[in-house]
Coordinates of C-alpha atoms and ligand atoms in Angstrom, one line a residue:
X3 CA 0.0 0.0 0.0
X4 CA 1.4 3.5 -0.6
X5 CA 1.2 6.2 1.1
X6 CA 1.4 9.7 0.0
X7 CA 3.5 12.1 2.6
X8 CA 0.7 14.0 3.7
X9 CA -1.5 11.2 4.3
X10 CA 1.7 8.9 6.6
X11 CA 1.6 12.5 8.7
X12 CA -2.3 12.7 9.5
X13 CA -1.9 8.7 10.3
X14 CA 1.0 9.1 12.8
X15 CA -0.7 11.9 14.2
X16 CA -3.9 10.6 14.8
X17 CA -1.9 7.4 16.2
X18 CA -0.2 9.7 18.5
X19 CA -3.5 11.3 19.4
X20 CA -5.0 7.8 20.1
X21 CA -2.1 6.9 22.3
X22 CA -2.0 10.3 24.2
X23 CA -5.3 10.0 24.6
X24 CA -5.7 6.4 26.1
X25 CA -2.5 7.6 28.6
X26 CA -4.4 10.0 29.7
X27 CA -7.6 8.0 30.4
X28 CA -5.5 5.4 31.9
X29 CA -3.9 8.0 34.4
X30 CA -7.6 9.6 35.0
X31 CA -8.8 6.1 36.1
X32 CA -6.1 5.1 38.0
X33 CA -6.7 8.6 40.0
X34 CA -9.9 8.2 40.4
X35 CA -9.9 4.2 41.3
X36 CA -7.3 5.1 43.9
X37 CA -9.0 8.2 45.3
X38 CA -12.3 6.1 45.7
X39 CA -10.3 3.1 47.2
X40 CA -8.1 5.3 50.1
X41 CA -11.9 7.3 50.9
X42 CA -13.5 3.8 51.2
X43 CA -10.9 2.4 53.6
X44 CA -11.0 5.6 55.9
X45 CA -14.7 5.4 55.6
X46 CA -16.9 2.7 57.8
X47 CA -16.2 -1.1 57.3
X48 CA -19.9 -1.8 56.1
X49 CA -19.4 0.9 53.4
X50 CA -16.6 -0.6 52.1
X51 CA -18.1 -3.7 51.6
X52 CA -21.4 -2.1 50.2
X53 CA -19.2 -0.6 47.0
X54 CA -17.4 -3.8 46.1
X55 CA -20.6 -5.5 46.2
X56 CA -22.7 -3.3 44.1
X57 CA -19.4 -2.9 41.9
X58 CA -19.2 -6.7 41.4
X59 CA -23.3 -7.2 40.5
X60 CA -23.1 -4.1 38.3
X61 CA -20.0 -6.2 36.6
X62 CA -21.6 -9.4 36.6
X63 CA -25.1 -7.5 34.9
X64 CA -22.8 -6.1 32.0
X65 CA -21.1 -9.5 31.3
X66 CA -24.8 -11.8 31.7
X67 CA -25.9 -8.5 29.3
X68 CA -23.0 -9.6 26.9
X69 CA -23.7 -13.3 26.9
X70 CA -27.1 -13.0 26.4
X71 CA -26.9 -10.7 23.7
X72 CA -23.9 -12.3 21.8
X73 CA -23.9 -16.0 22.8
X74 CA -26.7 -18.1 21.0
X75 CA -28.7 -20.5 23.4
X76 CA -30.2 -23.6 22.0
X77 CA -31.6 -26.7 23.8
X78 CA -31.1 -29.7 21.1
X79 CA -33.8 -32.2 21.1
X80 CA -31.1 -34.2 19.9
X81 CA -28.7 -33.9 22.6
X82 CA -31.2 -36.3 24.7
X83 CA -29.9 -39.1 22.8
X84 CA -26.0 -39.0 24.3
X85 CA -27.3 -39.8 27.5
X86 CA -29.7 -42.6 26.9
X87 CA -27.9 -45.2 27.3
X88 CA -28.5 -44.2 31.1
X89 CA -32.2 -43.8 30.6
X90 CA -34.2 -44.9 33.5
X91 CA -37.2 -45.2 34.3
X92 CA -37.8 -42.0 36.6
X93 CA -36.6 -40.3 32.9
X94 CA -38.8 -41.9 30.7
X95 CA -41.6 -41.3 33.2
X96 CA -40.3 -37.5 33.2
X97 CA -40.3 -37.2 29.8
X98 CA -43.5 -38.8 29.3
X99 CA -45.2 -36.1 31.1
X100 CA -43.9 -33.1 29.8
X101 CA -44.7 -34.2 26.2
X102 CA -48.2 -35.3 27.6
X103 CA -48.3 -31.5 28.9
X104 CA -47.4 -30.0 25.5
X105 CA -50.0 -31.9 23.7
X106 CA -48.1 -35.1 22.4
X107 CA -49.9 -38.1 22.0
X108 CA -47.8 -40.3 24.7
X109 CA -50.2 -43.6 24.2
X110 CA -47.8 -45.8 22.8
X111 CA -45.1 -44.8 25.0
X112 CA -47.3 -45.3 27.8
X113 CA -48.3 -48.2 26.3
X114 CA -44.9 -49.7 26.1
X115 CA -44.2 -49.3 29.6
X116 CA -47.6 -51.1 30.8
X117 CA -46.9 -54.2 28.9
X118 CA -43.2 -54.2 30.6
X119 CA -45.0 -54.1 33.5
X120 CA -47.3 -57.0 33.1
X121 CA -44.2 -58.9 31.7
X122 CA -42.2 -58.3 35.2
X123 CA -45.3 -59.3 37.3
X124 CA -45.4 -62.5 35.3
X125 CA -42.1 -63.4 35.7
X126 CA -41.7 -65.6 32.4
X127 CA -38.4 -65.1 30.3
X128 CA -39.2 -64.1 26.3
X129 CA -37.4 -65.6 23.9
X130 CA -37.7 -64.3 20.5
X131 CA -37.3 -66.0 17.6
X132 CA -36.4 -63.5 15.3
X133 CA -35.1 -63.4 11.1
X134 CA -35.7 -62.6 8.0
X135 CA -39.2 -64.8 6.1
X136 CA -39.7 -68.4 5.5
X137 CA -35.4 -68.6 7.7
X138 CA -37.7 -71.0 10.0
X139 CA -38.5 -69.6 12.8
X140 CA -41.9 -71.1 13.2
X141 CA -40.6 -74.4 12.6
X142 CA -38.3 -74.8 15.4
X143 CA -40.9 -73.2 18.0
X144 CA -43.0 -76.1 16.4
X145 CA -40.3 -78.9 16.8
X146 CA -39.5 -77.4 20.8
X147 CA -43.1 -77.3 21.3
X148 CA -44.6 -80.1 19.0
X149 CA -48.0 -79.7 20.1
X150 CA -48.2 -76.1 19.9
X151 CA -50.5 -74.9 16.9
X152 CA -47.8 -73.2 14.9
X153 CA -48.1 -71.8 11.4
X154 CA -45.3 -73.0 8.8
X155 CA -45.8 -72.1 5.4
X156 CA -43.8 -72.6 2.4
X157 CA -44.9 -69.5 1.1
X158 CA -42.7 -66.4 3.5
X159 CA -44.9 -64.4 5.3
X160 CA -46.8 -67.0 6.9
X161 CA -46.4 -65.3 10.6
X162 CA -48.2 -62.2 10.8
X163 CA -48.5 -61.4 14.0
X164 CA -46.7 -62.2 17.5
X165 CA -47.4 -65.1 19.1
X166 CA -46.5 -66.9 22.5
X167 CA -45.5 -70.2 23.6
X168 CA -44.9 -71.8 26.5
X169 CA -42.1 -73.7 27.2
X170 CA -40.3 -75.5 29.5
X171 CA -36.6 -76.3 29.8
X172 CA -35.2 -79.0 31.9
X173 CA -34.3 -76.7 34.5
X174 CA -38.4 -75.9 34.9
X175 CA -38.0 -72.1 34.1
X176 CA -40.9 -70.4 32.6
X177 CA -40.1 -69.2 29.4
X178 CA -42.6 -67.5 26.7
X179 CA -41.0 -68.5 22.9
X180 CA -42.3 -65.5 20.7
X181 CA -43.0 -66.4 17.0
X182 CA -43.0 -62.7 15.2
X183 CA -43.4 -62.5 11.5
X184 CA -40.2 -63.0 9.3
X185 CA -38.6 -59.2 7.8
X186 CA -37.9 -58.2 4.7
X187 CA -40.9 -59.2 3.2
X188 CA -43.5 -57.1 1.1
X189 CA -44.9 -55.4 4.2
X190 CA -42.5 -52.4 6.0
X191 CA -44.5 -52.6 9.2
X192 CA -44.6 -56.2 9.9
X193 CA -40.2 -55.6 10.1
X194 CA -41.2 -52.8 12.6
X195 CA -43.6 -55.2 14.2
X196 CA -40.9 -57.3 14.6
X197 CA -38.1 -55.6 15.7
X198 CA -40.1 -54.2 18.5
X199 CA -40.9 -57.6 19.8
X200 CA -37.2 -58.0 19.7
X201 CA -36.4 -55.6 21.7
X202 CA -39.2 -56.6 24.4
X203 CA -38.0 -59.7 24.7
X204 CA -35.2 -60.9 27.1
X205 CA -33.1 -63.1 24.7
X206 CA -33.4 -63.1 20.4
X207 CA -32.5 -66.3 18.7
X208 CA -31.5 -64.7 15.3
X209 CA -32.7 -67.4 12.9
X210 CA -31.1 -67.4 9.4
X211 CA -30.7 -70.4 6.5
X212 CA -27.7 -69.2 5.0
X213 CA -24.3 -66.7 4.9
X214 CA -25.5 -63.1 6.4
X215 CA -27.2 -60.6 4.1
X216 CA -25.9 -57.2 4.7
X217 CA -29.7 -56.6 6.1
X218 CA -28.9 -59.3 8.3
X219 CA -25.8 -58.1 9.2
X220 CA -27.1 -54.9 10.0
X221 CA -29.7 -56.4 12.1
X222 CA -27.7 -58.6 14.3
X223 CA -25.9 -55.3 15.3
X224 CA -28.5 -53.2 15.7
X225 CA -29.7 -55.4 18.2
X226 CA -26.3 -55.9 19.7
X227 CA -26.1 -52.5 19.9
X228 CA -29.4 -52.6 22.0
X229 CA -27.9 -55.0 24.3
X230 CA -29.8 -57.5 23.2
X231 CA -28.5 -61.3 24.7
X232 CA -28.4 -62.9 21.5
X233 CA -27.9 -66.5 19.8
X234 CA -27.3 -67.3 16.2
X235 CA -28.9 -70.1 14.9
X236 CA -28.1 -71.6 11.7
X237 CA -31.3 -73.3 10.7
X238 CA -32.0 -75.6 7.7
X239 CA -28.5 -77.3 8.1
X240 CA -29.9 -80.5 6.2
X241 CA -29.8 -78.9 3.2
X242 CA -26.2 -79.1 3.3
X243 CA -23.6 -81.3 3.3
X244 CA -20.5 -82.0 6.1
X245 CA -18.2 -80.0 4.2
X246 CA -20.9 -77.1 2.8
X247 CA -21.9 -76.7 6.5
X248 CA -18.4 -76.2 7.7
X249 CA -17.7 -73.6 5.6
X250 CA -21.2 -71.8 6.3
X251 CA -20.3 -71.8 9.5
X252 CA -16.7 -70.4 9.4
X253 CA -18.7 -67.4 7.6
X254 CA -21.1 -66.9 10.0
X255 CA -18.1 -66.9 12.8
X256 CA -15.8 -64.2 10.4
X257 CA -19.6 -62.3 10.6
X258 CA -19.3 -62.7 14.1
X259 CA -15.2 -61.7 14.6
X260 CA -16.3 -58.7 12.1
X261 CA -18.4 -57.1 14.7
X262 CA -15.8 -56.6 17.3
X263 CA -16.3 -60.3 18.7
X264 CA -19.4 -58.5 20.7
X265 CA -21.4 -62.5 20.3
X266 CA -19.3 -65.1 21.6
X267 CA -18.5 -68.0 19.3
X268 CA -20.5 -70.3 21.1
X269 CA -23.5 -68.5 20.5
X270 CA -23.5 -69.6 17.0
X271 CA -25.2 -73.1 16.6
X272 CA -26.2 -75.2 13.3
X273 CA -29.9 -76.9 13.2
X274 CA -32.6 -78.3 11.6
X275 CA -36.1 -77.3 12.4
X276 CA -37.5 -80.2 10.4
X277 CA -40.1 -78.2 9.1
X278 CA -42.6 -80.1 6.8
X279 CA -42.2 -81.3 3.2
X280 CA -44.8 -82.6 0.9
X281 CA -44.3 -85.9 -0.7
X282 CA -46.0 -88.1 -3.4
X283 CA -47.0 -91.5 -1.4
X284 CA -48.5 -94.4 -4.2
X285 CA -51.4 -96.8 -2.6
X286 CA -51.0 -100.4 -3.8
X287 CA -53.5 -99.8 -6.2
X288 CA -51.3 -97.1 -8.1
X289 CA -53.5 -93.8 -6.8
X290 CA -51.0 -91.0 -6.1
X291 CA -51.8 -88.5 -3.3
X292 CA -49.9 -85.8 -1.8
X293 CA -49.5 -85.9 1.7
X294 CA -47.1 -83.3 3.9
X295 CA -44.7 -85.3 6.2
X296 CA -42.6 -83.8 9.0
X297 CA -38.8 -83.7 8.4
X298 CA -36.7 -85.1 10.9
X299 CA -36.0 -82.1 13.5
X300 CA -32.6 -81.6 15.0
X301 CA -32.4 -78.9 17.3
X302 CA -30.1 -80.5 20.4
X303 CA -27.8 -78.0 20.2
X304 CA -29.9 -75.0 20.1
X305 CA -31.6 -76.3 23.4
X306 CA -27.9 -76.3 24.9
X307 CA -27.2 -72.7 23.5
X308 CA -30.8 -71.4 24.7
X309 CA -29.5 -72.9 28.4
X310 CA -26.4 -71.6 28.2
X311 CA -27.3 -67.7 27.3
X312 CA -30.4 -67.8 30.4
X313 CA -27.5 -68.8 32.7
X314 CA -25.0 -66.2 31.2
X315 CA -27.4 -64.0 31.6
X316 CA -29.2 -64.3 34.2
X317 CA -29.0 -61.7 36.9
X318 CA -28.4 -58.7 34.5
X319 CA -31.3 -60.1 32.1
X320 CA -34.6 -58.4 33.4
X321 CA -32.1 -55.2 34.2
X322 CA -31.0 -55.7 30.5
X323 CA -34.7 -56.2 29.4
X324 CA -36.0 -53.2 31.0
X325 CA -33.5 -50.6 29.5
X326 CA -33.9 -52.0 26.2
X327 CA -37.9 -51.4 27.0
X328 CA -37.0 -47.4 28.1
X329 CA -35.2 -47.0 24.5
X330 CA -38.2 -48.4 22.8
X331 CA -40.7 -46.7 24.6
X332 CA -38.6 -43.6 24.3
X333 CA -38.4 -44.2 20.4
X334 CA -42.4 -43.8 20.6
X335 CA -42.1 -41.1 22.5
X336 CA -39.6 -39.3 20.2
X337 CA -41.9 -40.1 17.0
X338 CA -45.1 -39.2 18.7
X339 CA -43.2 -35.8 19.6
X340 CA -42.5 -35.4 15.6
X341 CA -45.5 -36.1 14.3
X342 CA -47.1 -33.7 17.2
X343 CA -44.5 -30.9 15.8
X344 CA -45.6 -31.7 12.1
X345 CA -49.4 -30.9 13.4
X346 CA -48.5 -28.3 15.0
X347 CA -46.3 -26.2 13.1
X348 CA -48.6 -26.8 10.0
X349 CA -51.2 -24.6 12.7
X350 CA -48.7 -22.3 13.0
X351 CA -48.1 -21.6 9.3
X352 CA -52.0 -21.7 8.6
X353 CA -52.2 -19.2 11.2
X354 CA -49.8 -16.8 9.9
X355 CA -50.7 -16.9 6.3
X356 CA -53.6 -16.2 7.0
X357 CA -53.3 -13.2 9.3
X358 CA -50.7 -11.7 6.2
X359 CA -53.7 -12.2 3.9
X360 CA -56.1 -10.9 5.7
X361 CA -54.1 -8.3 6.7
X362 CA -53.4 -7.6 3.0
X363 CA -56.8 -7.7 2.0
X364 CA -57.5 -5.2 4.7
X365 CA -54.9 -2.6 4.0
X366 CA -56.3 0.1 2.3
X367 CA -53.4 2.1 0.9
X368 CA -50.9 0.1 -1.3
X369 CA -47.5 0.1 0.3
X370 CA -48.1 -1.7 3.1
X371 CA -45.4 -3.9 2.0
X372 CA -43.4 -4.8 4.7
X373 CA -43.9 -8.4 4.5
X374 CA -42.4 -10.5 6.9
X375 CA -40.6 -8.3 9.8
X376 CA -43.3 -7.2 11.6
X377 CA -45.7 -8.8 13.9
X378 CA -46.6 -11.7 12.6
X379 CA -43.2 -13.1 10.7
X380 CA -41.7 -12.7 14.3
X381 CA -44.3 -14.6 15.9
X382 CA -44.7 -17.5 13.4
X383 CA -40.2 -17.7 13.6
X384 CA -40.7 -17.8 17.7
X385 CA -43.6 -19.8 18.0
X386 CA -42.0 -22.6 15.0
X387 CA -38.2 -21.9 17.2
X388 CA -39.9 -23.0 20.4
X389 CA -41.7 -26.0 19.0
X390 CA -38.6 -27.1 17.5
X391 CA -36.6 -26.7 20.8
X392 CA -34.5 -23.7 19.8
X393 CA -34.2 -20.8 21.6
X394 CA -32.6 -18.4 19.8
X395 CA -32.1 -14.6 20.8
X396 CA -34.7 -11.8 19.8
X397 CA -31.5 -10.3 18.0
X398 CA -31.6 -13.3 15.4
X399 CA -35.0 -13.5 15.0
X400 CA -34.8 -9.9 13.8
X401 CA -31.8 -10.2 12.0
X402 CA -33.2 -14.1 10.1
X403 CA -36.2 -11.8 9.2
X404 CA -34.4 -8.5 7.6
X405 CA -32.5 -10.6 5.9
X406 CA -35.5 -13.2 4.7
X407 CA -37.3 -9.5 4.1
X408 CA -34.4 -8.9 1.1
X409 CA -34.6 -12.0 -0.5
X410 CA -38.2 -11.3 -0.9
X411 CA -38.0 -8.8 -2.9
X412 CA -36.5 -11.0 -5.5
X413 CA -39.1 -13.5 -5.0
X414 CA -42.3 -11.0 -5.1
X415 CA -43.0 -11.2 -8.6
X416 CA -42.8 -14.8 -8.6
X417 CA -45.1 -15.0 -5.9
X418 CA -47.4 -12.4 -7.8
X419 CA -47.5 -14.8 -10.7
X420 CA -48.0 -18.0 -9.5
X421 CA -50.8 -16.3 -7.1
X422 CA -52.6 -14.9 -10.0
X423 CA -52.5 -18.1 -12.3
X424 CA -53.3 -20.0 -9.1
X425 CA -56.6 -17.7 -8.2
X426 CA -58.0 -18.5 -12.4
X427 CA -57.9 -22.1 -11.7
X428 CA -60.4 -21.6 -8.9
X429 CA -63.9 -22.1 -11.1
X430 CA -66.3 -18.9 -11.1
X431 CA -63.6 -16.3 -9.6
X432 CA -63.5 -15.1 -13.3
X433 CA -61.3 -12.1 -13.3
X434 CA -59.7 -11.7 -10.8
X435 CA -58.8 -8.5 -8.8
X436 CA -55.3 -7.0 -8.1
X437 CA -56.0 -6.9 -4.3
X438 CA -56.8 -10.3 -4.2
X439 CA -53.5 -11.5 -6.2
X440 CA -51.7 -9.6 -4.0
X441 CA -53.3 -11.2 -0.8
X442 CA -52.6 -14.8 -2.1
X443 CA -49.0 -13.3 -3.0
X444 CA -48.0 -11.7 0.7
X445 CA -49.9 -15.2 2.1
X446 CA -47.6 -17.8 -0.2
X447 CA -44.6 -15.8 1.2
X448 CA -45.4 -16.3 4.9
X449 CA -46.3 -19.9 4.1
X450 CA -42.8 -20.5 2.2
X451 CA -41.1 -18.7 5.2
X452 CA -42.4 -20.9 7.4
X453 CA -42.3 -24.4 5.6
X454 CA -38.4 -23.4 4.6
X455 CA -38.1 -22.4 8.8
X456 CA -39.1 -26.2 9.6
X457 CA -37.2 -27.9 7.6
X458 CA -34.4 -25.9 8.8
X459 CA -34.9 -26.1 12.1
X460 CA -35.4 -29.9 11.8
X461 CA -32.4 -30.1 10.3
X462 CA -30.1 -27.8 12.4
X463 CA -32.0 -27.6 15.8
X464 CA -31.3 -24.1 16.3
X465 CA -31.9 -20.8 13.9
X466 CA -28.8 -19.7 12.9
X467 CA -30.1 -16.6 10.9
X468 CA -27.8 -16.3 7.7
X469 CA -28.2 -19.7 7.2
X470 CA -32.2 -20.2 7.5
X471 CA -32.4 -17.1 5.2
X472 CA -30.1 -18.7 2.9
X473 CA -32.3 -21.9 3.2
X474 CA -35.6 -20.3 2.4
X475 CA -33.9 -18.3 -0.6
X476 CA -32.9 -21.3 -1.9
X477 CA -36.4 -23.2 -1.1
X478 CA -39.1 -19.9 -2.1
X479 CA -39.5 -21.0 -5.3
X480 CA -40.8 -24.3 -4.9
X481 CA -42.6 -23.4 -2.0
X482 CA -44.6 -21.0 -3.8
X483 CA -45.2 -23.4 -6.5
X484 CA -46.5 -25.7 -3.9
X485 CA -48.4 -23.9 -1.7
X486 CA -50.8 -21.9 -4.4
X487 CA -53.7 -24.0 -4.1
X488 CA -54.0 -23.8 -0.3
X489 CA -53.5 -20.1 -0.2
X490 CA -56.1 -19.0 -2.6
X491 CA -58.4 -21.2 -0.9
X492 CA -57.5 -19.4 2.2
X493 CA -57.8 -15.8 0.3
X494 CA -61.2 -17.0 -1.3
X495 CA -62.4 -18.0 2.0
X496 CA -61.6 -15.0 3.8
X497 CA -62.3 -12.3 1.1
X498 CA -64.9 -10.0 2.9
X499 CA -67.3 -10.5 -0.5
X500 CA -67.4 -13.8 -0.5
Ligands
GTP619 N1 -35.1 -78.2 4.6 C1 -35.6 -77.5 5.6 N2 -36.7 -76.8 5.5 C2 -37.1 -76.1 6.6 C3 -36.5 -76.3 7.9 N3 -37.2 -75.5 8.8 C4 -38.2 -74.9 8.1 N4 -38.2 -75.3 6.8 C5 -39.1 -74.9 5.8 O1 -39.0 -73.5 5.6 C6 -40.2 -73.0 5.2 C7 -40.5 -71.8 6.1 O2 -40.7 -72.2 7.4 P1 -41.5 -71.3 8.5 O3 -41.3 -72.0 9.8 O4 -42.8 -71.0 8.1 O5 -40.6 -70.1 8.4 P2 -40.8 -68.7 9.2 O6 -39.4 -68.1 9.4 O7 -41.6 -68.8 10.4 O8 -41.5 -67.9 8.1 P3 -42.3 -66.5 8.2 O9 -43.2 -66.6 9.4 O10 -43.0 -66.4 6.9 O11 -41.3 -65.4 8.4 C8 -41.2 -74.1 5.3 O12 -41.5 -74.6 4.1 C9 -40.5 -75.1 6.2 O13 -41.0 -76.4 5.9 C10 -35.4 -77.1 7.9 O14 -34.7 -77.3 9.0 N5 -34.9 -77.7 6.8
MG620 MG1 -43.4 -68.0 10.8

């Protein structure tokens, strides 16, 4: 950079100036600090004392001033989740009411918690047979409990629905074998279905016929992660031979070793369920009818693995059980508390498109065209900030809404468009009048503002104001294109002529 003389002069003067000025100060304040300090300490005790104080809280206002004003505060939903692994039931129970006091649907949750209890006054330990369709999971409660009226089907898909049976080891325990429907079939929410019962049971007996699918895969560590007790059975080994087998099951151990050894190798075990097989039988008169015969079952070594992880097990199970009972009920929870904020933020929005089209069919002289920073943009941004658990400061609501208010100005004659060609396709409103466009226009705005703010703060959990803006600039467009139909109903509905 260069400098002409002249200009190098005024600099170094005015640095001069800066620096005589700041000495000066600095000798004024030290004057003055000590002045006070030698009255104060020939002055009374309690006065003294009195100064510092007030000094101190005057010092402590100005830096809690500072925070507030400069620091963003947000309380992430999200953050919940880092300590769950602690969950207990006093937090469940916590949570569960102060969703139930914002208006969240808490049933299932509740729900969840009630059938854990009825499963600890009973007593009984749940096994759950758990897989992907048609692995055999109903044929080998069927071969441990051979009267039991099991359903095994050729066809996957034959379990639809959970199912208990009673059984009893050697030892005499009372144990409940679930049969839940096999998943990745055609139907998402028998999986769900399934995976729930999983993790209300005690123990899961992972039944698959073959090497792991990645689904699989996934599964058995999902519920690992859950600390589910778990066993993996190997069913349908007579469909291979000695040597096929072998390798299968040095597969299924590298599966095993893959996940961090978290299964120990003995829970892996090899079976046959049996299951049933239709064969041609020939009468001595040469008639040929198909009957369905039982195949062999061979399941010795699962009863030895099912012993084996209940004594393992055993004191930490119910404990085990319980928690994995919190996290499911507190899943419910968390999706009953999304689908309340979907509900509820759609009010929102309704809400405040429709005071901005009212209030533009009310005003009376053109110009009224601050759109989003007055009353209502800054109630619809706190209202959707709160429901969405971030607390951000008045200072970035205002400054997420002037700048929102100068992308909108880019965005107006969009909006004035689409809210025109929107208002013809409405039969019988025929031509249609400026004030009206305008009203569906200022409306589709607030509505984009809002639908962008949601899916921001879902995404980010807190309103970070450059960004949101950025967001709905980004969004406007397609919001407007989106939300034209419901707006000019809105505007039709409320139009004083109507
Ligand atoms: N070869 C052979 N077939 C078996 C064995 N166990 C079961 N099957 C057959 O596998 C098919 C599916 O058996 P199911 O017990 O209905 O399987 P599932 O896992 O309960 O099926 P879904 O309830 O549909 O998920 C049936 O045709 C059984 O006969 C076995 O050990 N060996
Ligand atoms: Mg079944």
């Amino acid at each position: 950079m260069k400098l002409d003389r002249l200009t190098r002069i005024v600099v170094a003067l005015l640095i001069l100036l800066v620096f005589i000025v700041a000495i000066g100060a600095m000798l004024f304040l030290t004057e003055s600090a000590l002045n006070v300090w030698d009255r104060l300490l020939q002055g009374p005790r309690a006065l003294r004392y009195g100064y510092v104080a007030i000094m101190a809280a005057l010092v402590a206002t100005a830096i809690w001033l500072i925070w507030r004003l400069v620091v963003r505060r947000k309380i992430r939903p999200a953050q919940r989740k880092t300590t769950a692994s602690k969950l207990t039931k006093a937090d469940i129970r916590q949570r569960i009411a102060e969703a139930e006091a914002a208006g969240v649907d808490v049933g299932a949750a509740q729900a969840e918690l009630q059938e854990l209890a009825s499963r600890q006054a009973s007593g009984a330990v749940h096994l759950c047979f758990f897989g992907e369709i048609s692995t055999g999971k109903s044929s080998l409660i069927k071969a441990l409990v051979p009267d039991a009226n099991v359903t095994v089907d050729v066809v996957g898909g034959s379990t639809a629905d959970i199912r208990h049976y009673r059984w009893r080891n050697d030892k005499g325990d009372e144990i409940l074998l679930t049969d839940v429907p096999g998943t990745a079939g055609h139907d998402q929410r028998l999986d769900e279905i399934a995976t729930q019962e999983a993790r209300r049971s005690h123990v899961v007996l992972f039944v698959c016929d073959g090497d792991l699918t990645r689904a699989e895969k996934q599964a058995v560590e999902s519920l690992v992660e859950l600390g589910k007790p778990l066993v993996l059975v190997m069913n349908k080994a007579d469909r291979f031979d000695a040597d096929e087998q072998a390798a299968l099951m040095q597969r299924l151990l590298e599966h095993l070793d893959d996940m961090g050894s978290v299964i120990e190798r003995d829970r892996l075990v090899a079976v046959s369920a049996g299951g049933e097989v239709d064969v041609v039988a020939r009468s001595a008169d040469g008639a040929e009818e198909i009957v369905r015969r039982q195949r062999p079952a061979d399941i010795g070594v699962l009863v030895v693995a099912i012993n084996r992880v209940l004594d393992d097990t055993g004191g930490s199970m119910d404990q085990k059980r319980d928690r994995a009972v919190f996290h499911l009920a507190a899943d419910k929870l968390a999706g009953a508390e999304a689908q309340y904020r979907v509900q509820r933020s759609e009010q929102i929005i309704r809400s405040a498109t429709r005071k901005a089209v009212l209030g533009s069919l009310a005003a009376v002289s053109p110009g009224t065209d601050v759109l989003i920073q007055g009353y209502v943009g800054t109630t619809m941004t706190q209202e959707l900030c709160k429901l969405y658990g971030a607390a951000p400061r008045d200072l970035d609501i205002e400054e997420f809404l002037n700048l929102s208010q100068s992308r909108v100005g880019r965005a107006l004659p969009l909006s004035l468009a689409v809210a025109g060609n929107g208002l013809k396709a409405f039969p019988g409103v025929g031509t249609v009048a400026g004030g009206l466009v305008h009203a569906v226009a200022y409306g589709l705005i607030f509505d984009a503002l809002g639908r962008s703010l949601v899916l921001t703060l879902s995404r980010h959990g807190e309103l970070v104001p450059d960004i949101a803006s950025r967001e709905f600039e980004e969004g406007i467009s397609e919001h407007i294109e989106a939300g034209v139909r419901r707006v000019a109903e809105m505007a039709l509905d409320e139009k004083p002529d109507n």
